[in-house]
Coordinates of C-alpha atoms in Angstrom, one line a residue:
Chain S
M1 CA -10.3 -11.8 -12.7
V2 CA -11.3 -14.9 -11.7
A3 CA -13.1 -17.3 -13.8
S4 CA -16.9 -17.6 -12.9
Q5 CA -19.9 -20.0 -13.2
Y6 CA -22.1 -16.8 -12.6
P7 CA -21.8 -14.8 -15.7
G8 CA -20.5 -11.3 -15.2
H9 CA -20.6 -12.0 -11.1
S10 CA -17.7 -13.2 -10.3
D11 CA -16.9 -11.6 -6.5
I12 CA -19.4 -13.3 -4.5
F13 CA -19.0 -14.9 -1.4
A14 CA -20.5 -16.9 1.4
L15 CA -19.4 -17.4 4.8
P16 CA -20.9 -19.8 7.2
V17 CA -21.6 -17.9 10.4
R18 CA -23.3 -20.8 12.8
D19 CA -26.3 -22.0 11.4
R20 CA -26.4 -19.5 8.9
F21 CA -24.6 -17.7 5.8
L22 CA -23.1 -14.4 5.8
L23 CA -23.4 -13.5 2.0
Y24 CA -21.1 -10.9 0.6
A25 CA -20.4 -9.1 -2.8
P26 CA -17.8 -6.5 -1.8
L27 CA -18.1 -5.1 -5.5
H28 CA -21.8 -4.4 -4.6
A29 CA -21.5 -3.4 -1.4
L30 CA -23.9 -5.7 -0.5
S31 CA -24.0 -8.3 2.5
A32 CA -26.8 -10.3 3.9
L33 CA -27.5 -12.9 6.2
L34 CA -29.2 -16.3 4.5
N35 CA -30.1 -19.7 5.5
P36 CA -28.6 -22.6 3.8
P37 CA -31.9 -23.4 1.6
A38 CA -32.2 -19.4 0.5
L39 CA -28.4 -19.6 -0.2
T40 CA -28.9 -22.4 -2.5
Q41 CA -31.6 -20.7 -4.6
L42 CA -29.9 -17.8 -4.9
S43 CA -26.9 -19.7 -6.3
R44 CA -28.9 -21.4 -8.5
A45 CA -30.4 -18.4 -9.8
L46 CA -27.2 -16.8 -10.4
K47 CA -26.2 -19.6 -12.4
T48 CA -29.0 -18.8 -14.8
S49 CA -31.1 -15.8 -16.2
L50 CA -34.0 -17.2 -14.3
R51 CA -36.0 -14.4 -12.6
L52 CA -37.2 -15.2 -9.1
P53 CA -40.9 -14.3 -7.9
P54 CA -41.2 -10.9 -6.4
G55 CA -42.1 -12.3 -3.1
E56 CA -39.0 -14.3 -3.0
A57 CA -36.9 -13.4 -0.3
V58 CA -33.8 -13.6 -2.2
S59 CA -35.3 -12.1 -5.2
A60 CA -34.2 -8.6 -4.2
I61 CA -30.5 -9.7 -3.4
L62 CA -30.5 -11.6 -7.1
Q63 CA -31.5 -8.2 -8.6
R64 CA -29.3 -6.5 -7.1
L65 CA -26.4 -8.8 -7.8
R66 CA -27.3 -8.6 -11.7
Q67 CA -26.8 -4.9 -11.8
P68 CA -23.3 -3.7 -12.2
G69 CA -20.8 -3.4 -9.1
I70 CA -18.1 -1.0 -8.8
P71 CA -15.2 -2.0 -11.2
T72 CA -12.6 -4.6 -10.0
P73 CA -9.8 -2.6 -8.2
Q74 CA -7.2 -2.5 -10.5
P75 CA -3.2 -1.0 -10.3
P76 CA -3.1 2.8 -12.0
T77 CA -2.2 2.9 -15.5
G78 CA -1.0 5.6 -17.6
A79 CA 1.6 8.3 -16.3
L80 CA 3.0 8.2 -13.0
A81 CA 0.3 9.5 -10.6
P82 CA 1.3 9.9 -7.2
I83 CA -1.6 10.3 -4.5
F84 CA 1.1 11.3 -2.3
L85 CA 4.5 12.2 -1.6
G86 CA 6.6 10.7 1.4
L87 CA 9.8 11.9 3.4
I88 CA 11.7 9.7 5.4
L89 CA 13.9 12.4 6.9
T90 CA 15.6 9.9 9.0
R91 CA 15.8 6.3 9.8
G92 CA 16.8 7.0 13.4
C93 CA 14.5 7.3 16.6
R94 CA 15.0 8.6 20.1
M95 CA 13.1 5.9 21.3
A96 CA 14.1 2.1 21.5
C97 CA 10.6 0.1 21.3
R98 CA 11.5 -3.4 22.0
Y99 CA 9.8 -4.4 19.1
C100 CA 11.3 -1.9 16.4
D101 CA 14.5 -2.0 14.5
F102 CA 15.1 1.7 13.9
V103 CA 18.1 2.7 14.8
P104 CA 19.2 5.4 17.4
A105 CA 18.9 8.7 15.7
H106 CA 22.8 9.9 16.1
V107 CA 23.9 7.1 14.0
T108 CA 21.8 7.5 10.9
P109 CA 21.7 10.0 8.2
R110 CA 19.5 12.8 8.0
M111 CA 17.7 14.2 4.7
P112 CA 19.7 16.9 3.7
L113 CA 17.8 20.2 3.4
E114 CA 18.5 20.6 -0.2
L115 CA 17.3 17.4 -0.7
A116 CA 13.7 17.9 0.8
R117 CA 13.2 21.0 -1.4
Q118 CA 14.3 19.2 -4.3
A119 CA 11.7 16.6 -3.4
I120 CA 9.1 19.0 -2.8
D121 CA 9.4 20.9 -6.2
S122 CA 9.8 18.0 -8.0
Y123 CA 6.2 16.9 -6.7
F124 CA 4.7 20.1 -7.2
D125 CA 6.1 20.2 -10.7
L126 CA 4.7 17.0 -11.3
L127 CA 1.2 17.8 -9.8
V128 CA 0.9 20.8 -12.0
S129 CA 1.9 19.2 -15.2
Q130 CA -0.9 16.9 -14.6
G131 CA -3.2 19.7 -14.0
Q132 CA -3.7 18.2 -10.0
R133 CA -4.9 21.2 -7.7
H134 CA -4.3 19.1 -4.6
A135 CA -0.9 18.0 -2.6
E136 CA -0.5 15.7 -0.1
V137 CA 3.0 15.2 2.2
H138 CA 3.5 12.7 4.6
F139 CA 6.4 12.6 6.9
F140 CA 7.9 9.1 7.7
G141 CA 10.6 7.9 9.7
G142 CA 12.1 6.5 11.6
E143 CA 10.9 9.3 13.6
P144 CA 10.3 12.5 11.7
F145 CA 10.2 14.6 14.4
D146 CA 14.0 14.0 15.6
A147 CA 14.9 15.9 12.5
A148 CA 12.5 18.6 13.4
D149 CA 14.4 21.5 11.7
I150 CA 13.9 19.6 8.3
V151 CA 10.2 19.3 9.3
H152 CA 10.3 22.8 10.0
F153 CA 11.6 23.9 6.9
S154 CA 10.1 21.3 4.4
V155 CA 6.1 22.3 6.1
A156 CA 6.6 26.1 5.6
Y157 CA 8.3 25.4 2.1
A158 CA 5.8 23.2 1.0
R159 CA 3.1 25.8 2.1
L160 CA 4.9 28.2 0.0
R161 CA 4.9 26.1 -3.3
A162 CA 1.1 25.5 -2.3
A163 CA 0.2 29.2 -2.2
E164 CA 2.3 30.1 -4.8
R165 CA 0.6 27.5 -7.4
G166 CA -3.0 28.0 -5.8
M167 CA -2.9 24.4 -4.8
H168 CA -4.5 22.7 -1.7
L169 CA -1.9 21.3 0.6
S170 CA -2.6 18.4 3.1
L171 CA 0.0 17.4 5.7
E172 CA 0.2 14.0 7.7
A173 CA 2.8 12.6 10.2
A174 CA 3.2 9.1 11.7
T175 CA 5.2 9.9 15.2
N176 CA 6.0 8.6 18.6
G177 CA 4.9 11.5 20.0
F178 CA 8.3 11.8 22.2
Y179 CA 9.3 15.7 22.1
S180 CA 8.7 19.2 23.7
E181 CA 5.4 20.5 24.2
R182 CA 6.3 23.6 22.3
L183 CA 7.2 21.3 19.0
C184 CA 4.0 19.3 19.7
R185 CA 1.8 22.3 20.0
W186 CA 3.1 23.5 16.7
I187 CA 2.5 20.2 14.9
A188 CA -1.2 20.2 16.0
S189 CA -1.1 23.8 14.3
Q190 CA 0.2 22.8 11.0
F191 CA -0.4 19.4 10.6
D192 CA -4.0 17.7 9.0
T193 CA -3.4 14.3 10.0
I194 CA -1.4 12.9 13.0
I195 CA -1.0 9.2 13.7
L196 CA 0.6 8.8 16.9
S197 CA 2.1 5.1 18.6
L198 CA 0.4 4.3 21.8
D199 CA 0.5 0.9 23.2
G200 CA -1.5 2.0 26.2
P201 CA -1.3 3.4 29.6
A202 CA 1.9 3.8 31.3
E203 CA 2.6 0.5 32.3
I204 CA 2.5 -0.9 28.8
Q205 CA 3.7 1.9 27.0
D206 CA 6.4 2.6 29.4
S207 CA 7.3 -1.5 29.1
L208 CA 7.0 -1.8 25.1
R209 CA 7.9 1.8 24.1
P210 CA 10.9 3.2 26.4
D211 CA 13.5 5.5 25.4
A212 CA 17.3 5.1 24.5
A213 CA 18.1 4.9 28.0
S214 CA 15.2 2.4 29.0
R215 CA 13.3 5.2 30.7
G216 CA 9.3 5.4 30.3
T217 CA 8.0 7.5 27.6
S218 CA 4.5 7.6 28.6
K219 CA 4.4 10.9 30.3
I220 CA 5.4 12.7 27.6
V221 CA 3.6 10.7 24.6
E222 CA 0.5 11.1 26.9
R223 CA 0.9 15.1 26.9
S224 CA 1.2 15.0 23.3
A225 CA -2.0 13.0 22.7
H226 CA -4.0 15.7 24.9
I227 CA -2.4 18.2 23.0
F228 CA -3.5 16.3 19.5
S229 CA -7.0 15.5 21.2
D230 CA -7.5 19.4 22.1
S231 CA -6.5 20.5 18.5
D232 CA -8.6 20.3 14.8
L233 CA -6.3 17.9 13.5
T234 CA -7.4 14.3 12.3
F235 CA -5.9 12.6 15.1
H236 CA -5.1 8.8 14.8
I237 CA -3.7 6.6 18.0
R238 CA -2.0 3.5 16.7
A239 CA -1.2 0.4 19.4
C240 CA 0.9 -2.3 18.9
V241 CA -0.5 -5.2 20.0
T242 CA 1.3 -8.5 21.8
Q243 CA 0.6 -12.0 22.8
D244 CA 0.9 -10.1 26.5
T245 CA -1.5 -7.0 25.7
V246 CA -3.9 -8.7 23.4
A247 CA -6.1 -10.0 26.1
R248 CA -6.0 -6.1 27.3
L249 CA -7.2 -4.2 24.6
P250 CA -10.7 -3.4 26.2
E251 CA -8.9 -2.1 29.7
I252 CA -6.4 -0.2 26.7
A253 CA -9.7 1.1 24.7
A254 CA -11.2 2.5 28.0
W255 CA -8.1 4.1 29.0
I256 CA -8.0 5.7 25.5
A257 CA -11.4 6.7 25.5
D258 CA -11.6 8.2 29.2
E259 CA -8.0 10.0 28.4
F260 CA -8.0 11.4 24.5
T261 CA -10.4 12.0 21.9
P262 CA -8.8 10.3 18.6
D263 CA -11.2 10.1 15.7
L264 CA -9.8 6.4 15.4
V265 CA -7.5 3.8 17.4
C266 CA -5.9 1.3 15.3
F267 CA -5.3 -2.0 16.8
E268 CA -1.9 -3.8 14.8
S269 CA -0.2 -6.9 15.7
L270 CA 3.0 -7.1 16.0
T271 CA 5.1 -7.9 13.4
P272 CA 8.2 -9.8 14.4
S273 CA 11.5 -8.3 13.9
P274 CA 14.9 -9.6 15.1
R275 CA 14.5 -7.2 17.9
S276 CA 11.0 -8.3 19.3
R277 CA 12.5 -11.9 19.0
Q278 CA 15.3 -11.1 21.3
A279 CA 12.6 -9.2 23.7
E280 CA 10.7 -12.8 23.5
L281 CA 7.5 -10.6 22.2
R282 CA 5.3 -12.4 19.7
P283 CA 2.4 -11.7 17.8
P284 CA -1.3 -12.2 19.3
D285 CA -3.3 -15.1 19.3
P286 CA -5.6 -14.3 16.2
W287 CA -8.6 -15.7 17.6
L288 CA -8.0 -13.8 20.7
F289 CA -7.3 -11.1 19.0
A290 CA -10.6 -11.0 17.0
Q291 CA -12.8 -11.3 20.4
A292 CA -10.7 -8.5 22.3
I293 CA -10.9 -6.0 19.3
Y294 CA -14.9 -6.5 19.1
T295 CA -15.1 -5.8 22.9
A296 CA -12.7 -2.9 22.6
S297 CA -14.9 -1.5 19.3
R298 CA -18.0 -1.9 21.8
I299 CA -16.1 1.0 24.1
L300 CA -15.2 3.2 21.5
D301 CA -17.7 3.2 18.6
P302 CA -20.6 4.8 21.0
L303 CA -18.2 7.9 21.5
G304 CA -17.7 8.1 17.6
I305 CA -14.4 6.6 17.8
Q306 CA -13.6 4.0 14.9
T307 CA -11.9 1.0 15.8
V308 CA -9.8 -0.5 13.1
L309 CA -7.4 -3.2 12.2
S310 CA -6.1 -1.9 8.9
T311 CA -6.2 -5.1 7.0
A312 CA -9.9 -5.4 7.8
N313 CA -11.3 -2.0 6.5
I314 CA -14.5 -3.3 4.5
H315 CA -15.3 0.1 3.5
N316 CA -12.3 0.3 0.9
C317 CA -12.0 -1.5 -1.9
Q318 CA -8.4 -1.4 -3.1
A319 CA -5.9 -3.7 -5.1
S320 CA -3.0 -3.0 -2.9
F321 CA -2.8 -2.5 0.9
C322 CA 0.0 -0.1 1.1
P323 CA 1.4 2.9 -1.0
V324 CA 3.4 -0.2 -3.1
G325 CA 1.0 -0.2 -6.5
K326 CA -0.4 3.4 -5.9
D327 CA 2.1 5.3 -7.5
V328 CA 3.1 6.7 -4.3
I329 CA 6.5 8.6 -4.2
I330 CA 8.5 8.1 -0.9
V331 CA 12.1 9.6 -0.9
S332 CA 14.3 8.2 1.3
P333 CA 17.4 10.3 3.6
D334 CA 19.7 9.3 0.7
G335 CA 17.6 10.1 -2.5
M336 CA 16.5 6.9 -3.2
L337 CA 13.0 6.6 -4.7
S338 CA 10.6 4.0 -3.6
S339 CA 6.7 3.5 -3.2
C340 CA 7.5 1.2 0.3
Y341 CA 8.6 2.8 3.2
L342 CA 10.4 -0.1 4.7
L343 CA 14.2 -0.6 4.7
E344 CA 15.6 -1.5 1.5
Q345 CA 17.4 -4.4 3.2
D346 CA 14.2 -5.4 4.4
W347 CA 12.6 -5.9 0.7
K348 CA 16.1 -7.1 -0.5
S349 CA 16.2 -10.1 1.7
R350 CA 13.0 -11.2 -0.1
G351 CA 14.4 -11.0 -3.1
L352 CA 11.8 -7.7 -4.0
D353 CA 13.0 -4.5 -5.6
M354 CA 10.9 -1.8 -4.6
R355 CA 12.9 1.1 -6.0
L356 CA 11.3 3.6 -7.9
G357 CA 14.2 5.8 -9.1
R358 CA 16.3 8.3 -7.7
I359 CA 16.0 12.3 -7.0
D360 CA 18.9 14.7 -7.9
G361 CA 19.5 18.0 -8.4
N362 CA 17.2 17.9 -11.9
G363 CA 14.2 16.4 -9.9
F364 CA 12.7 13.1 -10.1
E365 CA 14.7 10.5 -12.2
I366 CA 11.8 7.8 -12.4
D367 CA 12.2 4.7 -14.4
E368 CA 9.1 3.8 -16.4
S369 CA 10.0 -0.2 -16.1
S370 CA 10.2 0.4 -12.3
C371 CA 6.8 2.1 -12.2
Q372 CA 5.6 -0.7 -13.9
H373 CA 7.1 -3.1 -11.9
L374 CA 5.8 -2.0 -8.7
R375 CA 2.4 -1.5 -10.3
Q376 CA 2.7 -5.4 -10.8
F377 CA 2.3 -5.8 -6.7
S378 CA -1.2 -6.1 -6.2
I379 CA -4.2 -8.6 -5.3
H380 CA -4.3 -9.9 -8.8
A381 CA -0.8 -11.3 -8.3
K382 CA -1.5 -13.2 -5.0
S383 CA -2.3 -16.6 -5.2
R384 CA -2.9 -17.0 -1.4
C385 CA -6.2 -14.8 -1.8
V386 CA -7.5 -16.0 -5.2
D387 CA -10.5 -17.3 -2.8
C388 CA -10.7 -15.1 0.1
F389 CA -13.5 -13.0 0.7
C390 CA -10.9 -10.1 1.9
R391 CA -9.2 -10.0 -1.2
Y392 CA -10.0 -5.8 -2.0
H393 CA -9.6 -5.2 1.5
C394 CA -6.9 -6.5 2.9
A395 CA -5.4 -7.0 -1.0
G396 CA -2.8 -9.6 0.8
G397 CA -1.3 -7.4 3.3
C398 CA 2.3 -5.8 3.5
H399 CA 4.0 -7.2 0.0
V400 CA 7.2 -7.3 1.9
N401 CA 6.4 -9.0 5.6
H402 CA 3.5 -11.3 4.3
P403 CA 4.5 -12.7 0.8
S404 CA 1.5 -14.4 -0.4
N405 CA 2.7 -16.5 -3.7
V406 CA 1.8 -19.6 -1.7
P407 CA -1.3 -21.9 -2.7
P408 CA -4.8 -20.8 -2.3
A409 CA -6.1 -20.3 0.9
T410 CA -3.2 -21.0 2.7
Y411 CA -4.4 -18.9 5.5
D412 CA -1.5 -17.7 8.2
D413 CA -2.3 -16.2 11.8
L414 CA -2.7 -12.7 10.1
C415 CA -4.9 -13.9 7.6
V416 CA -7.2 -15.9 10.4
Q417 CA -7.4 -12.4 12.0
T418 CA -8.2 -10.4 9.0
R419 CA -10.8 -12.8 8.2
L420 CA -12.4 -13.0 11.5
V421 CA -12.6 -9.4 12.2
S422 CA -13.6 -8.3 8.7
A423 CA -16.6 -10.9 9.1
V424 CA -17.4 -9.2 12.4
N425 CA -17.3 -5.9 11.1
L426 CA -20.1 -7.1 8.4
L427 CA -22.1 -8.4 10.6
K428 CA -21.6 -5.0 13.1
D429 CA -22.5 -3.3 10.0
M430 CA -25.9 -5.4 10.0
N431 CA -26.6 -4.6 13.4
Q432 CA -26.0 -8.3 14.1
A433 CA -24.8 -7.7 17.6
D434 CA -26.1 -10.6 19.5
L435 CA -25.2 -13.0 16.3
V436 CA -21.3 -11.6 16.9
S437 CA -21.4 -12.3 20.5
Q438 CA -22.5 -16.0 19.8
F439 CA -19.9 -16.5 16.9
L440 CA -17.5 -15.1 18.9
A441 CA -18.0 -17.3 21.9
D442 CA -18.2 -20.3 19.8
R443 CA -14.4 -21.3 18.7
S444 CA -15.6 -24.3 16.0
A445 CA -18.0 -21.5 14.5
M446 CA -14.9 -19.1 14.2
E447 CA -12.9 -22.3 13.0
R448 CA -15.0 -23.0 10.2
L449 CA -15.2 -20.1 8.9
A450 CA -11.5 -18.7 9.1
R451 CA -10.5 -21.9 8.0
Q452 CA -12.8 -22.3 5.0
P453 CA -10.6 -23.2 1.8
T454 CA -12.8 -21.2 -0.7
D455 CA -15.5 -18.3 0.1
R456 CA -16.5 -18.2 -3.0
L457 CA -20.3 -19.0 -3.3
E458 CA -19.9 -20.9 -6.9
A459 CA -17.7 -23.5 -4.7
L460 CA -20.3 -24.3 -1.8
Q461 CA -21.7 -27.3 -2.0
Chain U
M1 CA 25.2 43.7 8.0
R2 CA 23.4 40.7 10.0
A3 CA 20.9 40.2 12.8
Q4 CA 23.2 38.7 15.9
G5 CA 20.0 38.2 17.9
I6 CA 16.7 38.3 17.4
R7 CA 13.7 38.5 20.1
I8 CA 9.8 38.9 19.7
L9 CA 8.8 41.4 22.0
P10 CA 6.5 41.1 24.9
G11 CA 2.9 41.8 24.3
I12 CA 3.5 40.1 20.7
V13 CA 0.9 37.1 20.1
W14 CA 0.4 35.4 17.3
V15 CA -2.2 32.3 15.8
E16 CA -0.1 29.9 13.3
D17 CA -2.9 27.9 11.3
R18 CA -2.4 25.8 8.3
S19 CA -3.0 28.7 5.6
Q20 CA -1.6 32.1 7.5
T21 CA -0.4 33.6 10.6
I22 CA -2.0 36.1 12.3
I23 CA 0.1 38.3 15.0
V24 CA -1.3 40.9 17.1
N25 CA 0.9 43.5 18.8
E26 CA -1.3 44.0 22.0
N27 CA 1.0 47.3 22.9
A28 CA -0.5 49.0 19.7
V29 CA -3.5 47.2 19.4
S30 CA -2.4 46.2 15.7
S31 CA -2.7 43.0 13.6
R32 CA -1.1 41.7 10.9
V33 CA -1.4 38.9 8.3
L34 CA 1.7 37.0 7.3
T35 CA 1.5 34.5 4.5
G36 CA 4.3 33.5 1.5
Y37 CA 8.0 33.9 3.0
E38 CA 6.8 36.2 5.7
G39 CA 4.8 33.3 7.3
A40 CA 7.8 30.8 6.7
L41 CA 10.0 33.2 8.2
W42 CA 7.7 34.0 11.3
T43 CA 7.4 30.2 11.5
W44 CA 11.3 29.6 12.1
L45 CA 11.4 32.8 14.0
T46 CA 9.4 31.3 16.6
Q47 CA 10.9 28.2 16.6
R48 CA 14.2 29.7 17.9
Y49 CA 16.5 29.1 15.1
P50 CA 19.7 31.2 15.1
Y51 CA 20.1 33.8 12.1
T52 CA 22.6 31.8 10.2
R53 CA 20.1 29.0 10.5
L54 CA 17.4 31.2 9.5
L55 CA 19.8 32.7 6.3
R56 CA 19.9 28.9 5.4
F57 CA 16.3 28.1 5.3
S58 CA 15.6 31.6 3.5
R59 CA 18.4 31.1 1.0
L60 CA 16.5 27.5 -0.2
A61 CA 13.3 29.1 0.2
L62 CA 13.8 31.7 -2.1
H63 CA 16.1 30.1 -4.4
C64 CA 18.6 32.5 -4.3
T65 CA 22.2 33.5 -3.7
A66 CA 23.1 34.2 0.2
T67 CA 23.4 37.8 -0.3
K68 CA 19.8 38.0 -2.0
A69 CA 18.7 36.0 0.8
Q70 CA 20.6 37.9 3.6
E71 CA 19.2 41.1 2.0
Q72 CA 15.8 39.8 1.8
L73 CA 15.6 38.5 5.8
L74 CA 17.3 41.8 7.2
C75 CA 14.4 43.5 5.0
T76 CA 11.6 41.5 6.7
L77 CA 13.2 41.8 10.1
Q78 CA 13.8 45.4 10.0
E79 CA 10.0 45.8 8.9
W80 CA 8.9 43.7 11.8
Q81 CA 11.4 45.5 14.2
R82 CA 9.8 49.1 12.4
L83 CA 6.1 47.6 13.5
G84 CA 7.5 46.6 17.0
L85 CA 7.0 42.9 16.4
V86 CA 10.7 42.0 17.2
E87 CA 14.0 43.5 18.6
L88 CA 17.0 43.0 16.5
E89 CA 20.6 43.2 17.4
V90 CA 22.2 43.9 14.1
S91 CA 26.4 44.0 13.6
N92 CA 28.2 44.6 10.4
G93 CA 30.0 41.3 11.1

C-alpha cells in the first residue's frame, strides 16, 4: 500500500490526454475524462471531507471514490491453493521459430507417463483435501502435442479421476498447431481452451515460424486454426510481433477475421532471446505498436473478437502478471515443481529461484518456505511500478524477463507500450474513438502520457 | 492371452466430447455410451495405439499389476467384440 494524501483513497491516477485528463481508479473500476479545473477541484475535495454541491460535475465521481473499492490485490495466504496444474510434457518442439529457444524434440527428455499420472493424482488429492470441486489442467511446452501419447493418456486419466471424484475438469493447452488433422480434431473435441501461436498470413508465418527443416508451416497450422474455429472450444490466437510485422498488424487482423473465428487475438511483442538476436529480429517500436494494435482492434472488435495485449488487460486487477505468485503448480519433465514455465536456467541466470518443490512416488513435496518465497513475487515488491496506473493490470509483467527493481517510473519500451495501450483501452471503454485517434496521431501527447513520472493524482501539480 | 490386432469395424461411428463417448453401431442400429475406463480405452484405441501401449496405459490408469490390467483390457475388448464394435485377433503368446 502506498502512502496517500487522500485518506483511504491511495490508488487514484490522472493521465494527460491532450487538453484533458483521464482519471482512473482501478480498484473502483472508475474512469472519467476531466478538464484541468475539474481535476483540481476533485483533488482538493479528496484531501478533505468536504462535500461538493450535487450539481457540480465532479461530485458524483467524488462520491464514488469515497466509497470502498475492491480490496488491493494481494498474493494468496494460507495453505497452497493452486488455481491450476501445469504439465510441461516436453521442452522440445518440431518447429524452429526464429525467435524461440525451444530445443529440437528429439534431444530433450519427455515427462514419463508415471510422473504425469502422479502429478494428476497429487493435484486431485490436494483439491479434494481442500473441498474444491473444480480442477484445471494446462499443458505447456515446448510443444505439448509433440508428446501426444502423454497428452492422450493424461487427458483420459484426468477425466477418469475427475469423474470418480465428482469434479468438474477444464483443460487448456498452448500449442503451435503443427500436427496431423486427426490429432487436431481430437484436441478440438477434448480441450476447453486452446491458445494457438500463429503470427499471420503464410508469408509471415513461414518466415518467422518454420519447421526444423526450414520449411513453411502455414498450411498445416492454418488447417488446425480452421478446425479450432469450427469447434466449440474457446479459441485464442497468439501472434508474436516484431519490428518488421508491427506495421502489418491491421493486415494480420483482417486476415484472421477473414479466415478464422477466434474468441480472442493476443498480440505480444517479441521477447529477445539468443536465437532472435542471431536472426536479427527485434521487438516492435512501442509507439507504432500502440497505434497498430488499436487499428487492429477496430477490425476485430466489431466481429466480437477481443484484441488483447496481455499486460494491458484493464478488466482484471491482479498482484502478479503470471502464474508465479498465484500458487500455480507447474511440473517439469524431470519432476521439478515451479510456478514459472520458463526454463530453470532462465530464472537462475537472473539470480531468481522459482522452485516450489518436487514430485516423487509419494506425491507433491512442496517446501513451505519456497511457497512463501514465490508469493513475494508481486506488484508490491516492484519499485518501478509504484506510481504507474497499470500496476494492478500489468503488475510489472514477467518476473524473469522484465525485472522491475529499478527506480520508480523507469519506463522501458515494454512499459511505454503497456501504458499507451492501457490508456487507449480505457478511452475505448468510454466510447472516445475520436479522442483515441487524435491521441495516437499526436506523438507529443503520447510521450506526455507514457513518460509521466508519476500517475498519482495527488502528485499532480 | 493377448490381442495381436484390434480393428474398429466398418459402420461404427462415435462422437467424443468432454464427458463421454457415444458409439453408434450403424449395422445393428444400436448405440452405447462409454464413460470411465471404457471411455479412456476407446480414446486410446481410436488414436491407433498398439495393444502393448493400451496395456501400459491401462495398468497406469487402473493402478494395478500388468496381469490385472491385461484381464480388464481383454475383458473390455471382448465385450466390444461381442457387441460388434471391434474385431480382435487374439493369440496365446
